[in-house]
Coordinates of C-alpha atoms and ligand atoms in Angstrom, one line a residue:
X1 CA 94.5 127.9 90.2
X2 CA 95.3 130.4 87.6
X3 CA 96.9 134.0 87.7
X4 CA 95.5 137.1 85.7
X5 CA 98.6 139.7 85.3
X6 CA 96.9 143.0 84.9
X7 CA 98.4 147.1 84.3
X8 CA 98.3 147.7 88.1
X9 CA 97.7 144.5 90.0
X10 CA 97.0 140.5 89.8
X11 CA 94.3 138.3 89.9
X12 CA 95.1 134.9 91.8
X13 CA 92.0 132.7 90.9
X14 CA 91.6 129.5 93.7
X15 CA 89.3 126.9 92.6
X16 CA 87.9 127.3 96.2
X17 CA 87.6 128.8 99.3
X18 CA 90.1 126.0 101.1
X19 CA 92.1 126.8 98.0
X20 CA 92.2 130.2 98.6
X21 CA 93.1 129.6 102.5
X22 CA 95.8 127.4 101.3
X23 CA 97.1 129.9 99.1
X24 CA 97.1 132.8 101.3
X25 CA 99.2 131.1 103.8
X26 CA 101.9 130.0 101.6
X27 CA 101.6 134.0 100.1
X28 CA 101.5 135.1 104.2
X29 CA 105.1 132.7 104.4
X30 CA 106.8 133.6 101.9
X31 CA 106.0 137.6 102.7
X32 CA 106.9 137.1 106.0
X33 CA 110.3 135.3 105.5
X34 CA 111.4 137.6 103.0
X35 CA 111.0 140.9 104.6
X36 CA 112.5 139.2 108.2
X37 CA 115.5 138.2 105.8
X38 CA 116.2 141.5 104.7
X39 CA 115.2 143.8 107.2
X40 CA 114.5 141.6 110.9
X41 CA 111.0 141.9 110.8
X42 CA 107.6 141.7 109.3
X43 CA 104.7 144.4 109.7
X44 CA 100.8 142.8 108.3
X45 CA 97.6 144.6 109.2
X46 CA 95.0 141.8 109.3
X47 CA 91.0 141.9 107.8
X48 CA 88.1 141.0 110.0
X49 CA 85.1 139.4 108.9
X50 CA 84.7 135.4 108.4
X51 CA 87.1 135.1 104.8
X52 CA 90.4 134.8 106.8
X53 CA 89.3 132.5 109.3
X54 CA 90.4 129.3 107.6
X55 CA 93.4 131.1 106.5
X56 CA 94.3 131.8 110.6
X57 CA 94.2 128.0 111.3
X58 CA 96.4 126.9 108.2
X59 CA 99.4 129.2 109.5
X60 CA 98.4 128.0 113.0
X61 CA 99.6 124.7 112.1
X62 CA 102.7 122.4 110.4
X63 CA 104.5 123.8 108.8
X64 CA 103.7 127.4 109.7
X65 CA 103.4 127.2 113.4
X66 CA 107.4 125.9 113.3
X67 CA 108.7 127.5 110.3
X68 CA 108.3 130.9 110.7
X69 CA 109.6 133.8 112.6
X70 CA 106.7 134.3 114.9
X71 CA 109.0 136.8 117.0
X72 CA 110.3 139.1 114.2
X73 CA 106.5 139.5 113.2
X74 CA 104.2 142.3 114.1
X75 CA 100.6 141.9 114.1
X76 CA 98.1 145.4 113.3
X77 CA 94.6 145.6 112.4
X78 CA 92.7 147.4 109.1
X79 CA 89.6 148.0 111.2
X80 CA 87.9 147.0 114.2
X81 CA 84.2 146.6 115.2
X82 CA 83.3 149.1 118.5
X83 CA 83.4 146.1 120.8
X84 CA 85.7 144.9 123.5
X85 CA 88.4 142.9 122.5
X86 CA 86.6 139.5 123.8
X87 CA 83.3 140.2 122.5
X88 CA 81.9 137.5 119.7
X89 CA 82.3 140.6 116.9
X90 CA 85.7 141.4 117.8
X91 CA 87.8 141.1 114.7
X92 CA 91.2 140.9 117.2
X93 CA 89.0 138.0 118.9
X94 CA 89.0 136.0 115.7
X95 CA 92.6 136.3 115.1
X96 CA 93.6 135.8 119.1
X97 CA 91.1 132.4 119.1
X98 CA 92.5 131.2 115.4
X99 CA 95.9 132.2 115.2
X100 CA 97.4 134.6 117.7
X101 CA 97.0 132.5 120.9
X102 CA 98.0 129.5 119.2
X103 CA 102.1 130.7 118.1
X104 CA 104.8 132.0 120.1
X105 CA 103.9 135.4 118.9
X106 CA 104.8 137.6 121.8
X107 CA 101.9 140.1 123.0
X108 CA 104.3 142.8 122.6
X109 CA 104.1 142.3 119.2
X110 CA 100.3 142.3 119.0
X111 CA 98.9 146.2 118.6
X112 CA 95.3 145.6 118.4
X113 CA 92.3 148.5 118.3
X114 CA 91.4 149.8 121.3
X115 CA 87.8 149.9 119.7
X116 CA 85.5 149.4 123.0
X117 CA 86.5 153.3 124.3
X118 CA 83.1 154.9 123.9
X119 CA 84.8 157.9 122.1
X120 CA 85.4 156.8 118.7
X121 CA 87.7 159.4 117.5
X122 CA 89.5 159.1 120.6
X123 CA 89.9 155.1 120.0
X124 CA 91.4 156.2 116.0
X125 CA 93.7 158.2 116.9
X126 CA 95.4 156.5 120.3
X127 CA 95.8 153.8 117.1
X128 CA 96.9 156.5 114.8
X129 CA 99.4 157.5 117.3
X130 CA 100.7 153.7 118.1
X131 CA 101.1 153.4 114.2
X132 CA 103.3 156.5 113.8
X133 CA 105.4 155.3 117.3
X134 CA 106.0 152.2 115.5
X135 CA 106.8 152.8 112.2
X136 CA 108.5 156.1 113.2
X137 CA 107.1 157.8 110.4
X138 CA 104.3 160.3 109.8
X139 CA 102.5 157.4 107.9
X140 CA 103.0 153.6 108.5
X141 CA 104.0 151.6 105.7
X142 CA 102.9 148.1 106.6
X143 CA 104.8 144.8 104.5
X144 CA 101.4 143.7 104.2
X145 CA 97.2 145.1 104.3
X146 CA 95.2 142.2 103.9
X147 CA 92.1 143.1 103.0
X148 CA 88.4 141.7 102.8
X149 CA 85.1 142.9 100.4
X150 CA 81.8 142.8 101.2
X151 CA 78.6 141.8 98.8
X152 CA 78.5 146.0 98.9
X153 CA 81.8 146.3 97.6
X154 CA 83.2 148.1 100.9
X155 CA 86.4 146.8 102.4
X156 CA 88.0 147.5 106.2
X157 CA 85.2 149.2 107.7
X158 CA 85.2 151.7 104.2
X159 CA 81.3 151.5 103.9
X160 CA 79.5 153.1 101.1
X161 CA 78.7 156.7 101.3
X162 CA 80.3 156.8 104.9
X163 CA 82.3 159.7 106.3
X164 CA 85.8 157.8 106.5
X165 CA 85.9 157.5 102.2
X166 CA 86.9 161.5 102.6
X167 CA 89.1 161.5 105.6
X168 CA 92.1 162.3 103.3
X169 CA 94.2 163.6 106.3
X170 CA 94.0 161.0 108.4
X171 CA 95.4 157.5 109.1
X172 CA 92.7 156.2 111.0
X173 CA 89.2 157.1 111.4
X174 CA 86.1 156.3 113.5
X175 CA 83.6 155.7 111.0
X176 CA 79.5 155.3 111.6
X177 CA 78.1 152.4 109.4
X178 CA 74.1 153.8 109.3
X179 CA 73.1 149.8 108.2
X180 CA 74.3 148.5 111.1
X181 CA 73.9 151.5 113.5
X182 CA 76.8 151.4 114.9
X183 CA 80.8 152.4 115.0
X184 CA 83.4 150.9 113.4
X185 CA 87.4 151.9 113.3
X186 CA 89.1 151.9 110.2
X187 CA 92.6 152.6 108.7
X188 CA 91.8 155.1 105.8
X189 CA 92.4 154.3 102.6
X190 CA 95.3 156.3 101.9
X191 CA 97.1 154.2 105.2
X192 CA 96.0 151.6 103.4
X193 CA 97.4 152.5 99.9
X194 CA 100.6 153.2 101.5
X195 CA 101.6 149.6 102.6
X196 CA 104.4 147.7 100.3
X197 CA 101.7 144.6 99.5
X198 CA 98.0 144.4 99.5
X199 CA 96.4 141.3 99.3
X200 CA 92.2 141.6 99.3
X201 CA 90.6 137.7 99.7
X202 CA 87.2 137.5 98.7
X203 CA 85.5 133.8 98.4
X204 CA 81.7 133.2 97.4
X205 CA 79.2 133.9 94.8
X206 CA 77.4 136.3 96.7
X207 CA 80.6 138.4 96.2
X208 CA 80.3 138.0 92.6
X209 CA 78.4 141.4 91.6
X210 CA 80.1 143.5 93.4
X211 CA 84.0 142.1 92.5
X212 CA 82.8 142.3 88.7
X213 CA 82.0 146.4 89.2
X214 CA 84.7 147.1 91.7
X215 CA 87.2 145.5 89.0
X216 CA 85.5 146.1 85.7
X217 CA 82.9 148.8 86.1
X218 CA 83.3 152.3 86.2
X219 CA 85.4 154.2 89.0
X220 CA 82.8 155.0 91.8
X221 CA 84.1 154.7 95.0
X222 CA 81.3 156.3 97.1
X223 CA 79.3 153.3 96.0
X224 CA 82.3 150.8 96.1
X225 CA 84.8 151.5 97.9
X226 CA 86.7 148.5 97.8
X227 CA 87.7 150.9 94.1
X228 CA 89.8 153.5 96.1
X229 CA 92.7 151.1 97.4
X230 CA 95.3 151.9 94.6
X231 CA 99.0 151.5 96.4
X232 CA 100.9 154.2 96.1
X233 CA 104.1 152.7 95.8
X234 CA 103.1 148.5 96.3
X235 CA 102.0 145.7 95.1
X236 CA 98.3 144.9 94.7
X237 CA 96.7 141.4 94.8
X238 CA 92.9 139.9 94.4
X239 CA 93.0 136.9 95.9
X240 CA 89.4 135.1 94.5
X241 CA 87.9 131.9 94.1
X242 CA 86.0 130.8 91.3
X243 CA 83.0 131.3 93.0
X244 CA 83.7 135.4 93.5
X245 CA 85.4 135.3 90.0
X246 CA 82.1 133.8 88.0
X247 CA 80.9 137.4 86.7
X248 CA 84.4 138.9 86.0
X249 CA 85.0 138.9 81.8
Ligands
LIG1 C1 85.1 143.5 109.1 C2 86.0 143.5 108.0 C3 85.3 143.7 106.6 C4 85.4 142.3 106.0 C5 84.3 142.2 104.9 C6 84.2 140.8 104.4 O1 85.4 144.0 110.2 O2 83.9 143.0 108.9 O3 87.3 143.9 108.1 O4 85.9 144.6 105.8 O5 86.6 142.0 105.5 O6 83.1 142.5 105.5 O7 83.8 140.0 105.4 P1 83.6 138.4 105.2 O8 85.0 137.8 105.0 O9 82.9 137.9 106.4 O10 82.8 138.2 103.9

């Protein structure tokens, strides 16, 4: 493993994908009992997609499942696939079966996307709205976004060339993804941006070409989107494994 300290954010380099998984759940911990030390609780917006799977099942066992404050943490997503919640795509599904269901988190602490109501807006901003009742604020400030990339460089459900890269006003957005004709719910990347950590975890060489532009190539969100999260205030971290990293200088 090897770290990379750069101007505006890190590079944490896993010599593997079970590495990586490993890694984020020590990184997931330590967050966790940190910010329920100081100020009672813990706020993480999860990713979807496969990446964080193995990272679910690690915290779902010794010495996560006992150690840490399961009820002083608050569970949110960064997007959500237009399914109901126990369809096979579900990204809440994933985190229920590998983690959720398996810790004494309580389910009023779980504030999933109600992403199966057929109007899409409407299904962004009931979520918008639970977000600002939460937090209290005009925009949420999560402890932690963690985020996934795609082999197209998007990240959430921030696709290339989509709508939701320009909703600027908004917190969450319902965003249509013309590749896979269909829906998708995303927090916007200025929600995003506005969290106090950001981890991204990307693992496999198919990643490779995209990581190396989206970190090293010029700034060109509309064709990689994964470029536009830049916390405002927060920490930023790429968690990679070597794999991902093989193109990066
Ligand atoms: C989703 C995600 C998405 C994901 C990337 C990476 O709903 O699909 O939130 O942004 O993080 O597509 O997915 P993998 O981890 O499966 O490569």
């Amino acid at each position: 493993m090897r770290i990379l300290h750069l101007s505006n954010y890190e590079i944490l380099i896993c010599a593997d994908a079970g590495e990586l998984a490993l890694e984020s759940a020590r990184r997931f911990a330590e967050l966790a009992e940190g910010f329920t030390n100081d100020a009672g609780r813990f706020t993480v917006a999860l990713s979807g997609g496969s990446t964080p799977k193995a990272m679910f099942r690690i915290l779902a066992e010794n010495p996560f499942a006992d150690a840490l404050p399961w009820r002083s943490i608050y569970f949110f997503w960064g997007d959500e696939r237009c399914v109901p919640p126990d369809h096979p795509d579900s990204n809440y599904r994933m985190a229920w079966e590998n983690l959720l269901s398996k810790v004494p988190v309580p389910t009023e602490n779980i504030f999933r996307i109600p992403a199966e109501d057929d109007d899409h807006q409407r299904a962004a901003d009931v979520y918008a709205e639970t977000l600002q009742k939460f937090f209290g604020e005009e925009w949420p400030r999560f402890d932690l976004v963690f985020l996934g990339m795609g082999p197209d460089g998007h990240t959430a459900s921030l696709f290339p060339g989509t709508a939701a890269l320009h909703a600027r006003d908004r917190i969450a957005a319902a965003n249509y993804v013309e590749k896979f004709q269909s829906w998708r719910i995303t927090l916007t990347a200025d929600a995003i941006n506005n969290a106090r950590n950001i981890i991204f975890l990307v693992a496999g060489q198919d990643k490779a070409p995209s990581l190396k532009e989206v970190i090293e190539g010029p700034r060109n969100p509309e064709l990689y989107p994964s470029q536009l999260i830049e916390p405002h205030y927060g920490a930023l971290l790429w968690m990679i494994d070597e794999a991902a990293a093989a193109l990066l200088k």
